[in-house]
Coordinates of N, CA and C in Angstrom, one line a residue:
M2 N 0.8 -1.2 0.0 CA 0.0 0.0 0.0 C 0.9 1.2 0.0
S3 N 0.6 2.2 -0.8 CA 1.3 3.4 -0.9 C 0.9 4.3 0.3
P4 N 1.8 4.8 1.1 CA 1.5 5.7 2.2 C 0.9 7.0 1.7
W5 N 1.2 7.4 0.5 CA 0.8 8.7 0.0 C -0.7 8.8 -0.2
G6 N -1.5 7.7 -0.2 CA -2.9 7.8 -0.2 C -3.5 8.6 1.0
L7 N -2.8 8.4 2.1 CA -3.2 9.2 3.3 C -3.0 10.7 3.1
L8 N -2.0 11.1 2.5 CA -1.8 12.5 2.2 C -2.8 13.0 1.2
V9 N -3.2 12.2 0.2 CA -4.2 12.7 -0.7 C -5.5 12.8 0.0
A10 N -5.9 11.8 0.8 CA -7.2 11.9 1.5 C -7.2 13.1 2.5
W11 N -6.1 13.3 3.1 CA -6.0 14.5 4.0 C -6.1 15.8 3.2
A12 N -5.5 15.9 2.1 CA -5.5 17.1 1.2 C -7.0 17.4 0.8
V13 N -7.7 16.3 0.3 CA -9.1 16.5 -0.1 C -9.9 17.0 1.1
H14 N -9.7 16.4 2.2 CA -10.5 16.8 3.4 C -10.1 18.2 3.8
D15 N -8.9 18.5 3.9 CA -8.5 19.9 4.3 C -8.8 21.0 3.3
A16 N -8.9 20.6 2.0 CA -9.4 21.6 1.0 C -10.8 22.0 1.4
E17 N -11.7 21.1 1.9 CA -13.0 21.5 2.3 C -12.9 22.4 3.6
E18 N -12.0 22.1 4.5 CA -11.8 23.0 5.7 C -11.3 24.3 5.3
L19 N -10.4 24.3 4.3 CA -9.8 25.6 3.9 C -10.8 26.5 3.3
A20 N -11.8 25.9 2.5 CA -12.8 26.7 1.9 C -13.9 27.1 2.8
T21 N -14.1 26.4 3.9 CA -15.3 26.7 4.8 C -15.1 27.1 6.2
M22 N -13.9 26.9 6.7 CA -13.7 27.1 8.2 C -13.7 28.6 8.6
A23 N -13.0 29.5 7.9 CA -13.0 30.9 8.3 C -14.3 31.5 8.1
G24 N -14.8 32.1 9.0 CA -16.1 32.8 8.9 C -17.3 31.9 9.4
W25 N -17.1 30.6 9.5 CA -18.2 29.7 9.8 C -18.8 30.0 11.2
V26 N -17.9 30.3 12.2 CA -18.4 30.6 13.5 C -19.2 31.8 13.5
E27 N -18.7 32.9 12.8 CA -19.5 34.1 12.8 C -20.9 33.9 12.1
R28 N -20.9 33.2 11.0 CA -22.2 33.0 10.4 C -23.2 32.2 11.2
E29 N -22.6 31.2 11.9 CA -23.5 30.3 12.7 C -23.6 30.7 14.2
R30 N -22.9 31.8 14.6 CA -22.8 32.1 16.0 C -24.2 32.4 16.6
P31 N -25.1 33.1 16.0 CA -26.4 33.3 16.7 C -27.1 32.0 17.1
R32 N -27.1 31.1 16.1 CA -27.8 29.8 16.3 C -27.0 29.0 17.4
L33 N -25.7 29.0 17.3 CA -24.9 28.2 18.2 C -25.0 28.8 19.7
E34 N -25.0 30.1 19.8 CA -25.2 30.7 21.1 C -26.5 30.4 21.8
R35 N -27.5 30.2 21.0 CA -28.8 29.8 21.5 C -28.7 28.3 22.0
M36 N -28.0 27.5 21.3 CA -27.9 26.1 21.6 C -27.0 25.9 22.8
Y37 N -25.9 26.6 22.8 CA -24.8 26.4 23.8 C -24.3 27.7 24.3
P38 N -25.1 28.4 25.1 CA -24.8 29.8 25.6 C -23.5 29.9 26.4
W39 N -23.1 28.8 27.0 CA -21.9 28.8 27.9 C -20.6 28.8 27.2
I40 N -20.6 28.5 25.9 CA -19.4 28.4 25.1 C -19.0 29.8 24.7
R41 N -17.7 30.1 24.8 CA -17.1 31.4 24.3 C -16.9 31.3 22.8
W42 N -17.9 31.5 22.0 CA -17.8 31.4 20.6 C -16.8 32.4 20.0
D43 N -16.6 33.5 20.6 CA -15.7 34.5 20.1 C -14.3 34.0 20.1
L44 N -14.0 33.1 21.0 CA -12.6 32.5 21.1 C -12.4 31.5 19.9
L45 N -13.4 31.0 19.3 CA -13.3 30.0 18.3 C -13.2 30.6 16.9
R46 N -13.4 31.9 16.8 CA -13.3 32.6 15.5 C -11.9 32.5 14.9
V47 N -11.7 32.2 13.7 CA -10.4 32.2 13.0 C -10.5 32.9 11.7
S48 N -9.4 33.5 11.3 CA -9.3 34.2 10.0 C -8.9 33.2 9.0
Q49 N -9.0 33.6 7.7 CA -8.6 32.8 6.6 C -7.1 32.6 6.7
R50 N -6.4 33.6 7.1 CA -4.9 33.5 7.2 C -4.6 32.4 8.2
H51 N -5.2 32.5 9.4 CA -5.0 31.5 10.4 C -5.3 30.1 9.9
V52 N -6.4 29.9 9.2 CA -6.8 28.5 8.7 C -5.7 28.1 7.7
T53 N -5.3 29.0 6.8 CA -4.3 28.6 5.8 C -3.0 28.2 6.4
I54 N -2.5 28.9 7.4 CA -1.3 28.6 8.1 C -1.4 27.3 8.8
A55 N -2.5 27.1 9.5 CA -2.7 25.8 10.3 C -2.7 24.6 9.4
I56 N -3.4 24.7 8.3 CA -3.5 23.6 7.3 C -2.1 23.4 6.7
G57 N -1.4 24.4 6.3 CA -0.1 24.2 5.8 C 0.9 23.5 6.8
L58 N 0.8 23.9 8.0 CA 1.6 23.2 9.0 C 1.2 21.8 9.2
M59 N -0.1 21.5 9.3 CA -0.5 20.1 9.4 C -0.1 19.3 8.2
G60 N -0.1 19.9 7.0 CA 0.4 19.3 5.8 C 1.8 18.8 6.0
L61 N 2.7 19.5 6.7 CA 4.0 19.1 7.0 C 4.0 17.9 7.9
V62 N 3.2 17.8 8.9 CA 3.1 16.7 9.8 C 2.7 15.5 9.0
M63 N 1.6 15.6 8.2 CA 1.1 14.5 7.4 C 2.1 14.0 6.4
T64 N 2.8 14.9 5.8 CA 3.9 14.5 4.8 C 5.0 13.7 5.5
A65 N 5.4 14.1 6.6 CA 6.4 13.4 7.4 C 5.9 12.0 7.7
A66 N 4.7 11.9 8.1 CA 4.1 10.6 8.5 C 4.1 9.7 7.2
C67 N 3.7 10.2 6.1 CA 3.6 9.4 4.9 C 5.0 9.0 4.4
A68 N 6.0 9.9 4.6 CA 7.3 9.6 4.2 C 7.9 8.5 5.0
A69 N 7.5 8.4 6.3 CA 8.0 7.3 7.1 C 7.5 6.0 6.7
G70 N 6.4 5.9 6.0 CA 5.9 4.6 5.4 C 4.9 3.9 6.3
P71 N 4.1 3.1 5.7 CA 3.0 2.4 6.4 C 3.4 1.5 7.5
R72 N 4.6 1.0 7.5 CA 5.0 0.1 8.6 C 5.5 0.9 9.8
S73 N 5.6 2.2 9.7 CA 6.1 3.0 10.8 C 5.0 3.3 11.8
R74 N 5.5 3.5 13.1 CA 4.5 3.9 14.1 C 4.0 5.3 13.8
L75 N 4.8 6.2 13.2 CA 4.4 7.5 12.9 C 3.3 7.5 11.9
F76 N 3.4 6.7 10.8 CA 2.3 6.6 9.9 C 1.0 6.1 10.5
Q77 N 1.2 5.0 11.3 CA 0.0 4.4 11.9 C -0.6 5.3 12.9
T78 N 0.2 6.1 13.6 CA -0.4 7.0 14.6 C -1.1 8.1 13.8
A79 N -0.5 8.6 12.7 CA -1.2 9.7 11.9 C -2.5 9.1 11.4
L80 N -2.5 7.9 10.9 CA -3.7 7.3 10.4 C -4.8 7.2 11.4
A81 N -4.4 6.8 12.6 CA -5.4 6.7 13.7 C -5.9 8.1 14.1
G82 N -5.0 9.1 14.1 CA -5.5 10.5 14.4 C -6.4 11.0 13.3
F83 N -6.1 10.6 12.1 CA -6.9 11.1 10.9 C -8.4 10.5 11.1
G84 N -8.4 9.2 11.4 CA -9.7 8.6 11.6 C -10.5 9.2 12.8
L85 N -9.8 9.5 13.9 CA -10.4 10.1 15.0 C -10.9 11.5 14.6
H86 N -10.2 12.2 13.8 CA -10.6 13.5 13.3 C -11.9 13.4 12.5
G87 N -12.1 12.4 11.7 CA -13.3 12.1 11.0 C -14.5 11.9 12.0
V88 N -14.3 11.1 13.0 CA -15.3 10.9 14.0 C -15.7 12.2 14.7
I89 N -14.7 13.0 15.0 CA -15.0 14.3 15.7 C -15.8 15.2 14.8
H90 N -15.6 15.2 13.5 CA -16.4 16.0 12.6 C -17.9 15.5 12.6
L91 N -18.1 14.2 12.6 CA -19.4 13.7 12.7 C -20.1 14.1 14.0
A92 N -19.4 14.0 15.1 CA -19.9 14.4 16.4 C -20.3 15.9 16.4
Q93 N -19.4 16.7 15.8 CA -19.7 18.2 15.7 C -21.0 18.4 14.9
G94 N -21.1 17.7 13.8 CA -22.4 17.9 13.0 C -23.6 17.5 13.8
L95 N -23.5 16.4 14.6 CA -24.6 16.0 15.4 C -24.9 17.1 16.5
L96 N -23.8 17.5 17.2 CA -24.0 18.5 18.3 C -24.5 19.9 17.8
T97 N -24.1 20.3 16.6 CA -24.6 21.6 16.1 C -25.9 21.4 15.3
R98 N -26.3 20.2 15.0 CA -27.5 19.9 14.2 C -27.4 20.5 12.8
G99 N -26.2 20.4 12.2 CA -26.0 21.0 10.9 C -24.6 20.8 10.4
Y100 N -24.4 21.5 9.3 CA -23.0 21.4 8.7 C -22.0 22.1 9.5
T101 N -20.8 21.5 9.6 CA -19.6 22.1 10.2 C -18.5 21.9 9.2
P102 N -17.5 22.8 9.2 CA -16.4 22.7 8.3 C -15.7 21.3 8.3
G103 N -15.7 20.7 7.2 CA -15.0 19.4 7.1 C -16.0 18.2 7.2
L104 N -17.2 18.4 7.5 CA -18.2 17.3 7.7 C -18.4 16.5 6.4
L105 N -18.5 17.1 5.3 CA -18.8 16.3 4.1 C -17.7 15.3 3.7
T106 N -16.5 15.8 3.8 CA -15.4 14.9 3.4 C -15.0 14.0 4.6
A107 N -15.4 14.3 5.8 CA -15.2 13.4 6.9 C -16.0 12.1 6.7
A108 N -17.2 12.3 6.2 CA -18.1 11.1 6.0 C -17.8 10.4 4.7
T109 N -17.3 11.1 3.7 CA -17.1 10.5 2.4 C -15.6 10.1 2.0
V110 N -14.7 10.7 2.8 CA -13.3 10.5 2.5 C -12.5 10.0 3.7
V111 N -12.5 10.8 4.8 CA -11.7 10.5 6.0 C -12.0 9.1 6.5
L112 N -13.3 8.9 6.9 CA -13.6 7.6 7.5 C -13.5 6.4 6.6
P113 N -14.0 6.5 5.3 CA -13.8 5.4 4.4 C -12.4 5.1 4.2
Y114 N -11.5 6.1 3.9 CA -10.1 5.9 3.7 C -9.5 5.2 4.9
S115 N -9.8 5.7 6.1 CA -9.2 5.2 7.3 C -9.5 3.7 7.5
V116 N -10.8 3.3 7.3 CA -11.1 1.9 7.5 C -10.4 1.1 6.4
W117 N -10.4 1.6 5.2 CA -9.8 0.8 4.1 C -8.3 0.7 4.4
A118 N -7.6 1.7 4.8 CA -6.2 1.7 5.0 C -5.8 0.7 6.1
W119 N -6.6 0.6 7.2 CA -6.3 -0.3 8.3 C -6.5 -1.7 7.8
R120 N -7.5 -2.0 7.0 CA -7.8 -3.3 6.4 C -6.6 -3.7 5.5
R121 N -6.2 -2.8 4.7 CA -5.2 -3.0 3.7 C -3.8 -3.3 4.4
L122 N -3.5 -2.6 5.4 CA -2.3 -2.8 6.2 C -2.3 -4.3 6.7
R123 N -3.4 -4.6 7.3 CA -3.5 -6.0 7.9 C -3.4 -7.1 6.7
A124 N -4.1 -6.8 5.6 CA -4.1 -7.8 4.5 C -2.7 -7.9 3.9
E125 N -1.8 -6.9 4.0 CA -0.5 -6.9 3.5 C 0.5 -7.5 4.5
G126 N 0.0 -7.9 5.7 CA 0.8 -8.4 6.7 C 1.6 -7.4 7.5
V127 N 1.3 -6.2 7.4 CA 2.0 -5.1 8.2 C 1.6 -5.3 9.6
Q128 N 2.6 -5.3 10.5 CA 2.3 -5.4 11.9 C 1.6 -4.1 12.4
V129 N 0.4 -4.2 12.8 CA -0.3 -3.0 13.2 C -0.3 -2.9 14.7
S130 N 0.1 -1.7 15.2 CA 0.3 -1.5 16.6 C -1.0 -1.5 17.4
G131 N -2.2 -1.5 16.8 CA -3.5 -1.6 17.4 C -3.7 -0.5 18.4
G132 N -4.0 -0.9 19.7 CA -4.4 0.0 20.7 C -3.4 1.1 20.9
R133 N -2.1 0.7 20.8 CA -1.0 1.8 21.0 C -1.1 2.8 19.9
S134 N -1.4 2.5 18.7 CA -1.6 3.5 17.6 C -2.8 4.3 17.9
A135 N -3.9 3.7 18.4 CA -5.1 4.5 18.6 C -4.8 5.5 19.7
L136 N -4.2 5.1 20.8 CA -3.9 6.0 21.9 C -2.9 7.1 21.5
S137 N -1.8 6.6 20.7 CA -0.9 7.6 20.2 C -1.5 8.5 19.2
G138 N -2.5 8.0 18.4 CA -3.2 8.8 17.5 C -4.0 9.9 18.2
V139 N -4.6 9.6 19.3 CA -5.4 10.6 20.1 C -4.4 11.7 20.6
A140 N -3.3 11.2 21.2 CA -2.3 12.2 21.7 C -1.7 13.0 20.6
L141 N -1.3 12.4 19.5 CA -0.8 13.2 18.4 C -1.8 14.1 17.8
F142 N -3.0 13.7 17.7 CA -4.1 14.6 17.2 C -4.2 15.8 18.0
L143 N -4.3 15.6 19.4 CA -4.4 16.7 20.3 C -3.2 17.7 20.2
V144 N -2.0 17.1 20.2 CA -0.8 17.9 20.2 C -0.7 18.6 18.9
A145 N -0.9 17.9 17.8 CA -0.7 18.5 16.5 C -1.7 19.6 16.2
V146 N -3.0 19.3 16.5 CA -4.0 20.3 16.2 C -3.8 21.5 17.1
G147 N -3.5 21.3 18.4 CA -3.3 22.4 19.3 C -2.0 23.2 18.9
G148 N -1.0 22.5 18.5 CA 0.3 23.1 18.1 C 0.1 23.9 16.8
V149 N -0.5 23.4 15.8 CA -0.6 24.1 14.5 C -1.5 25.3 14.7
H150 N -2.6 25.2 15.5 CA -3.5 26.3 15.7 C -2.8 27.4 16.6
G151 N -2.0 26.9 17.5 CA -1.3 27.9 18.3 C -0.3 28.7 17.5
I152 N 0.5 28.0 16.7 CA 1.4 28.7 15.8 C 0.7 29.6 14.8
A153 N -0.4 29.1 14.2 CA -1.2 29.9 13.3 C -1.7 31.1 13.9
K154 N -2.2 31.0 15.2 CA -2.7 32.2 15.9 C -1.6 33.2 16.1
L155 N -0.4 32.7 16.5 CA 0.7 33.6 16.7 C 1.1 34.3 15.4
L156 N 1.2 33.6 14.3 CA 1.6 34.1 13.0 C 0.5 35.0 12.3
S157 N -0.7 34.7 12.7 CA -1.8 35.5 12.0 C -2.3 36.7 12.8
T158 N -1.8 36.8 14.0 CA -2.3 38.0 14.9 C -1.2 39.1 14.8
P159 N -1.6 40.3 14.5 CA -0.6 41.4 14.5 C 0.0 41.5 15.9
P160 N 1.3 41.9 15.9 CA 2.0 42.0 17.2 C 1.3 42.9 18.2
A161 N 0.7 44.0 17.8 CA 0.0 44.9 18.7 C -1.2 44.2 19.3
D162 N -1.8 43.2 18.7 CA -3.0 42.6 19.2 C -2.7 41.3 20.1
R163 N -1.4 41.0 20.2 CA -1.1 39.8 21.0 C -1.1 40.1 22.5
W164 N -1.4 39.1 23.3 CA -1.5 39.3 24.7 C -0.1 39.4 25.4
F165 N 0.9 38.9 24.7 CA 2.3 38.9 25.3 C 3.2 39.9 24.6

């Protein structure tokens, strides 16, 4: 199995996020505030520059995982994180009772690719780390998403507007 299929699936999914993420919170904010008034929706607002930087940085992470190859823990951890990302998108759609950025390709690309890739790895006799990859995937997902969004926030916020 070519590891680069993961990068292609990721790119298709993140193209949807790139096209829809910036501005979504503002457009949906009145409805979301009625549903979940305790959430600080203003903190979740992101600019197009922020989204573009975050996706570019995550692209570097995914490229490194694919370059490591399907037998590597890094690839399997990234694959587990990618699948988790798809599940999170479905949960977001249910919780908001509507479209959220990335929902369409989560259902049609992320989850089907993830299931197919795990089956293919096993069929090819690749030793799959199983639960360790899943746990590592969760940890990598949290660190990677938090890290790329933190860096994107830093790079997309003018120095005069930063808190530090």
